[in-house]
Amino acid sequence: MPSKLSDYEVICTIGVGSYGKCKKIKRRSDGKILAWKEINYGSMSETEKQMLVSEVNLLRGLRHEFIVRYYDRIVDRNTTTIYIIMEYCEGGDLGSLISRCKRERKYLEEEFAWKVLRQITLALHECQQRVKGSAVLHRDLKPANVFLDAAHEVKLGDFGLARVLHHDTSFAKTFVGTPYYMSPELMDHCSYNEKSDMWSLGCLIYELCSLSPPFTAINQQHLAVKIKEGKFRPLPSPYSAELQELISRMLKIDAVLRPSIEDILKHSRILELSAPKKDRRSSQPDE
Ligand code: ATP
Ligand code: MG
Ligand code: MG
């Protein structure tokens, strides 16, 4: 049975995003802590609204250990708000983790970077497998959209909604804020493909280690130049040549030269992490 607003108690506002507030909530029936996103559809076109609803339905079918679980949606016609109920990610997002490390001048452990790389890749793989036919690409892969649960396991979130809500807007607006992770082919208005996600993922893992993105500039035009040059500083010294090498391949200007999702999953370091738990130390962010 679909739930209703009164089935939940709002605990607090977690934050405000480009589409509305995200709140921490409690399901009254069993006390389970969840989160919801409040999206006002009042100013959306009929097409956008339909896409939003079908996208949410699609997300509900995506169940994977490394993807934020979507539970339900409630439409309140009085306030023209849709509430998207999802798993609450206690560990916050990678953007906040990176800011914290930067502030404390502390690098994350390399093991954690490999773990995040593996888990995001598996989540992307699942999207690709599941959402056959329609666009399967994340399009908004950035630290703020990668969450951690209480056990510091990755939960990829926000992707489908990002796609729907940007559908009718122009290319440039697809990226809210500075598009640090935009691939060179997207800069040139070429089509988005699996390898564009690989570029963004390369940027993300790079930033997780370096604590700043591989390409930065004072404005979008300069950023485009930097991205197309494809030059970036090596990772800081604590990180291995092996990780450096893989990130460099993910950040190849020529998309064909970047590894595929399958290539990442076959990397020896990733395979090691996939081995039974007893064979490895658990890796958690250095706190
Ligand atoms: P954008 O709208 O571009 O995605 P954003 O990511 O900052 O920007 P939201 O996705 O609405 O905006 O998130 C707002 C805040 O809520 C952020 O601090 C985010 O980390 C947090 N948040 C979002 N989803 C969850 C969740 N499932 N569990 C815990 N915190 C979440
Ligand atoms: Mg977000
Ligand atoms: Mg988002």
Coordinates of C-alpha atoms and ligand atoms in Angstrom, one line a residue:
M1 CA 0.0 0.0 0.0
P2 CA 1.4 3.4 -0.8
S3 CA 2.4 5.5 2.2
K4 CA 1.1 8.9 3.2
L5 CA 2.7 11.9 4.8
S6 CA 1.3 11.1 8.2
D7 CA 3.1 7.8 8.1
Y8 CA 6.3 9.7 8.8
E9 CA 7.6 12.1 11.3
V10 CA 10.1 14.7 10.2
I11 CA 13.2 14.8 12.4
C12 CA 15.2 17.6 10.8
T13 CA 16.4 19.1 7.6
I14 CA 19.6 17.6 6.4
G15 CA 20.3 20.1 3.7
V16 CA 18.9 22.1 0.8
G17 CA 19.7 21.1 -2.8
S18 CA 18.9 22.6 -6.1
Y19 CA 15.4 21.1 -6.2
G20 CA 14.4 21.4 -2.6
K21 CA 15.0 20.2 0.9
C22 CA 16.2 16.9 2.0
K23 CA 14.9 15.8 5.4
K24 CA 15.7 13.1 7.9
I25 CA 12.4 11.3 8.7
K26 CA 11.2 8.4 10.9
R27 CA 8.6 5.9 9.7
R28 CA 6.0 5.7 12.5
S29 CA 5.1 2.0 11.9
D30 CA 8.5 0.7 12.9
G31 CA 10.7 3.7 13.8
K32 CA 13.0 3.2 10.8
I33 CA 15.1 6.2 10.0
L34 CA 14.8 7.3 6.3
A35 CA 15.3 10.5 4.3
W36 CA 13.0 12.2 1.8
K37 CA 13.5 14.8 -0.8
E38 CA 10.9 17.4 -1.3
I39 CA 10.6 18.5 -4.9
N40 CA 8.1 21.1 -6.0
Y41 CA 6.6 20.2 -9.3
G42 CA 4.4 23.3 -9.5
S43 CA 6.4 25.0 -12.1
M44 CA 7.3 21.9 -14.1
S45 CA 5.8 21.2 -17.6
E46 CA 3.4 18.2 -17.9
T47 CA 6.2 16.3 -19.7
E48 CA 8.7 17.0 -16.9
K49 CA 6.2 15.9 -14.3
Q50 CA 5.5 12.6 -16.1
M51 CA 9.2 12.0 -16.5
L52 CA 9.8 12.7 -12.9
V53 CA 7.1 10.1 -11.8
S54 CA 8.3 7.5 -14.2
E55 CA 11.9 8.0 -13.2
V56 CA 11.0 7.6 -9.6
N57 CA 9.2 4.4 -10.4
L58 CA 12.2 3.2 -12.3
L59 CA 14.5 4.0 -9.4
R60 CA 12.3 2.0 -7.1
G61 CA 13.2 -1.0 -9.2
L62 CA 16.9 -0.5 -8.7
R63 CA 18.0 -2.4 -5.7
H64 CA 21.7 -2.8 -5.1
E65 CA 23.9 -2.7 -2.1
F66 CA 25.8 0.3 -3.4
I67 CA 22.9 2.3 -4.6
V68 CA 20.7 4.5 -2.4
R69 CA 17.5 2.5 -2.0
Y70 CA 14.4 4.4 -3.0
Y71 CA 11.3 3.3 -1.0
D72 CA 8.3 5.3 -2.1
R73 CA 7.0 8.6 -3.3
I74 CA 4.1 10.7 -2.0
V75 CA 2.4 13.4 -4.1
D76 CA 0.8 16.2 -2.2
R77 CA -1.4 18.0 -4.7
N78 CA -2.2 20.9 -2.3
T79 CA 1.4 22.0 -2.1
T80 CA 2.4 20.5 -5.5
T81 CA 5.2 18.7 -3.8
I82 CA 6.5 15.2 -4.4
Y83 CA 8.3 13.5 -1.5
I84 CA 10.8 10.9 -2.5
I85 CA 11.4 8.5 0.3
M86 CA 14.8 6.9 0.4
E87 CA 17.4 5.2 2.5
Y88 CA 19.1 7.5 5.0
C89 CA 22.9 7.6 4.6
E90 CA 24.3 8.2 8.0
G91 CA 27.9 8.6 6.8
G92 CA 27.2 11.7 4.8
D93 CA 28.5 12.4 1.3
L94 CA 32.0 12.3 -0.1
G95 CA 31.9 16.0 -0.8
S96 CA 31.7 16.7 3.0
L97 CA 34.3 14.0 3.7
I98 CA 36.7 15.7 1.2
S99 CA 36.1 19.1 2.8
R100 CA 36.8 17.7 6.2
C101 CA 40.0 16.1 5.2
K102 CA 41.1 19.3 3.5
R103 CA 40.4 21.3 6.7
E104 CA 42.3 18.9 8.8
R105 CA 45.1 18.5 6.3
K106 CA 44.7 14.8 6.3
Y107 CA 44.8 12.3 3.4
L108 CA 42.5 9.4 3.2
E109 CA 43.9 5.9 3.1
E110 CA 44.6 4.5 -0.3
E111 CA 42.6 1.4 0.5
F112 CA 39.5 3.6 1.0
A113 CA 40.0 5.1 -2.5
W114 CA 40.2 1.6 -4.1
K115 CA 37.1 0.5 -2.1
V116 CA 35.1 3.6 -3.3
L117 CA 36.3 3.0 -6.9
R118 CA 35.1 -0.6 -6.7
Q119 CA 31.8 0.1 -5.1
I120 CA 30.8 3.0 -7.5
T121 CA 31.9 0.9 -10.5
L122 CA 29.6 -1.9 -9.3
A123 CA 26.8 0.5 -8.8
L124 CA 27.3 1.9 -12.3
H125 CA 27.5 -1.7 -13.6
E126 CA 24.1 -2.4 -12.0
C127 CA 22.5 0.7 -13.6
Q128 CA 23.8 -0.4 -16.9
Q129 CA 22.5 -3.9 -16.6
R130 CA 19.1 -2.9 -15.1
V131 CA 18.0 0.0 -17.0
K132 CA 18.2 -1.6 -20.5
G133 CA 17.0 0.5 -23.3
S134 CA 16.8 3.8 -21.6
A135 CA 19.8 6.0 -20.8
V136 CA 21.8 4.2 -18.2
L137 CA 24.4 6.8 -17.5
H138 CA 24.8 8.6 -14.3
R139 CA 25.4 12.1 -15.6
D140 CA 25.9 13.7 -12.2
L141 CA 28.7 11.7 -10.7
K142 CA 30.2 14.0 -8.1
P143 CA 31.3 13.7 -4.5
A144 CA 28.0 15.3 -3.2
N145 CA 26.1 12.5 -4.8
V146 CA 28.1 9.6 -3.4
F147 CA 27.0 8.8 0.1
L148 CA 28.3 6.5 2.8
D149 CA 26.2 4.4 5.1
A150 CA 26.9 3.8 8.8
A151 CA 29.5 1.1 7.9
H152 CA 31.2 3.5 5.4
E153 CA 30.0 1.5 2.4
V154 CA 29.2 3.5 -0.7
K155 CA 25.6 4.4 -1.7
L156 CA 25.3 6.0 -5.1
G157 CA 22.5 8.5 -5.1
D158 CA 20.7 11.2 -7.0
F159 CA 21.5 10.1 -10.5
G160 CA 18.1 9.4 -12.0
L161 CA 16.6 12.5 -10.6
A162 CA 19.4 14.6 -12.0
R163 CA 18.7 13.2 -15.4
V164 CA 15.0 13.9 -15.3
L165 CA 15.1 17.3 -13.9
H166 CA 17.7 18.4 -16.4
H167 CA 15.9 16.9 -19.4
D168 CA 14.3 20.1 -20.7
T169 CA 17.2 22.4 -19.9
S170 CA 20.1 23.2 -22.2
F171 CA 23.3 21.4 -22.3
A172 CA 25.2 23.9 -20.2
K173 CA 22.6 23.8 -17.4
T174 CA 23.0 20.0 -17.1
F175 CA 25.8 20.8 -14.7
V176 CA 24.8 22.8 -11.7
G177 CA 27.7 24.9 -10.4
T178 CA 31.2 24.5 -11.9
P179 CA 31.4 21.4 -14.1
Y180 CA 34.8 20.2 -12.7
Y181 CA 34.0 16.6 -13.8
M182 CA 32.7 17.3 -17.3
S183 CA 34.5 15.1 -19.9
P184 CA 36.2 16.7 -22.9
E185 CA 33.6 15.1 -25.3
L186 CA 30.8 16.7 -23.3
M187 CA 32.6 20.1 -23.5
D188 CA 32.4 19.7 -27.2
H189 CA 28.7 18.9 -27.1
C190 CA 29.3 15.3 -28.2
S191 CA 27.1 12.5 -27.0
Y192 CA 27.3 11.1 -23.5
N193 CA 28.5 7.5 -23.2
E194 CA 29.7 5.0 -20.7
K195 CA 33.2 6.4 -21.0
S196 CA 32.0 9.9 -20.0
D197 CA 31.0 8.4 -16.7
M198 CA 34.5 6.8 -16.5
W199 CA 36.0 10.3 -16.9
S200 CA 33.9 11.7 -14.1
L201 CA 34.7 8.7 -11.9
G202 CA 38.4 9.3 -12.6
C203 CA 38.0 12.9 -11.5
L204 CA 36.2 11.7 -8.4
I205 CA 38.8 9.2 -7.2
Y206 CA 41.5 11.8 -8.1
E207 CA 39.8 14.4 -5.8
L208 CA 39.3 11.8 -3.1
C209 CA 43.1 11.4 -3.0
S210 CA 44.3 14.9 -3.9
L211 CA 41.5 16.7 -2.1
S212 CA 41.0 18.9 -5.1
P213 CA 39.8 18.1 -8.6
P214 CA 42.3 17.3 -11.4
F215 CA 41.1 20.3 -13.4
T216 CA 40.3 23.7 -11.8
A217 CA 39.9 27.2 -13.2
I218 CA 38.5 30.5 -12.3
N219 CA 35.6 30.2 -14.8
Q220 CA 33.9 27.7 -17.1
Q221 CA 35.8 28.9 -20.2
H222 CA 39.2 28.4 -18.6
L223 CA 38.0 25.1 -17.2
A224 CA 37.1 23.9 -20.6
V225 CA 40.6 24.8 -21.8
K226 CA 42.2 22.9 -18.9
I227 CA 40.1 19.9 -19.4
K228 CA 40.9 19.7 -23.1
E229 CA 44.6 20.0 -22.4
G230 CA 44.1 17.0 -20.1
K231 CA 47.1 17.9 -17.9
F232 CA 46.9 17.4 -14.1
R233 CA 49.3 17.1 -11.2
P234 CA 50.3 13.6 -10.1
L235 CA 48.6 12.3 -7.0
P236 CA 50.3 13.3 -3.7
S237 CA 53.1 11.0 -2.5
P238 CA 51.2 8.7 -0.2
Y239 CA 49.5 7.1 -3.1
S240 CA 50.8 4.3 -5.3
A241 CA 51.9 4.4 -8.9
E242 CA 49.3 1.7 -9.6
L243 CA 46.5 4.0 -8.5
Q244 CA 48.0 6.9 -10.4
E245 CA 48.3 4.8 -13.5
L246 CA 44.7 3.7 -13.4
I247 CA 43.4 7.3 -12.8
S248 CA 45.5 8.5 -15.7
R249 CA 43.8 6.0 -18.0
M250 CA 40.4 7.1 -16.8
L251 CA 41.4 10.6 -17.6
K252 CA 42.4 10.0 -21.2
I253 CA 41.1 12.7 -23.6
D254 CA 40.3 10.0 -26.1
A255 CA 37.3 8.2 -24.6
V256 CA 38.2 5.0 -26.4
L257 CA 41.4 4.7 -24.4
R258 CA 39.6 4.9 -21.1
P259 CA 38.9 1.6 -19.3
S260 CA 35.4 0.3 -19.4
I261 CA 33.4 -0.7 -16.3
E262 CA 34.4 -4.3 -17.0
D263 CA 38.1 -3.3 -17.2
I264 CA 37.9 -1.7 -13.8
L265 CA 36.2 -4.7 -12.3
K266 CA 39.0 -6.9 -13.7
H267 CA 41.8 -4.8 -12.2
S268 CA 43.9 -6.9 -9.9
R269 CA 43.5 -4.4 -7.0
I270 CA 39.7 -4.4 -7.4
L271 CA 39.6 -8.2 -7.7
E272 CA 41.6 -8.4 -4.4
L273 CA 38.9 -6.4 -2.7
S274 CA 36.2 -8.7 -4.1
A275 CA 37.8 -11.7 -2.4
P276 CA 36.2 -13.1 0.7
K277 CA 36.3 -10.7 3.7
K278 CA 38.6 -12.7 5.9
D279 CA 41.4 -12.1 3.4
R280 CA 41.5 -8.4 3.8
R281 CA 41.6 -5.6 6.4
S282 CA 38.5 -3.5 6.5
S283 CA 39.1 -0.1 5.1
Q284 CA 37.4 2.9 6.6
P285 CA 38.0 6.6 6.3
D286 CA 40.8 7.7 8.5
E287 CA 39.0 9.5 11.4
Ligands
ATP1 P1 21.9 18.7 -6.0 O1 20.5 19.2 -5.9 O2 22.7 19.2 -7.1 O3 21.9 17.2 -5.9 P2 22.8 18.6 -3.3 O4 23.3 17.2 -3.5 O5 23.6 19.5 -2.4 O6 22.6 19.3 -4.7 P3 20.5 17.3 -2.3 O7 20.8 16.1 -3.1 O8 19.1 17.8 -2.2 O9 21.3 18.5 -2.8 O10 21.0 17.1 -0.8 C1 20.9 18.0 0.2 C2 21.6 17.5 1.4 O11 21.1 16.3 1.9 C3 23.1 17.2 1.1 O12 23.8 17.6 2.3 C4 23.2 15.7 1.0 O13 24.4 15.2 1.5 C5 22.0 15.3 1.9 N1 21.4 14.0 1.5 C6 20.8 13.8 0.3 N2 20.3 12.6 0.2 C7 20.6 12.0 1.4 C8 20.4 10.7 2.0 N3 19.7 9.7 1.3 N4 20.8 10.4 3.2 C9 21.5 11.4 3.9 N5 21.7 12.6 3.4 C10 21.3 12.9 2.2
MG2 MG 22.5 15.6 -4.1
MG3 MG 22.0 15.9 -6.7

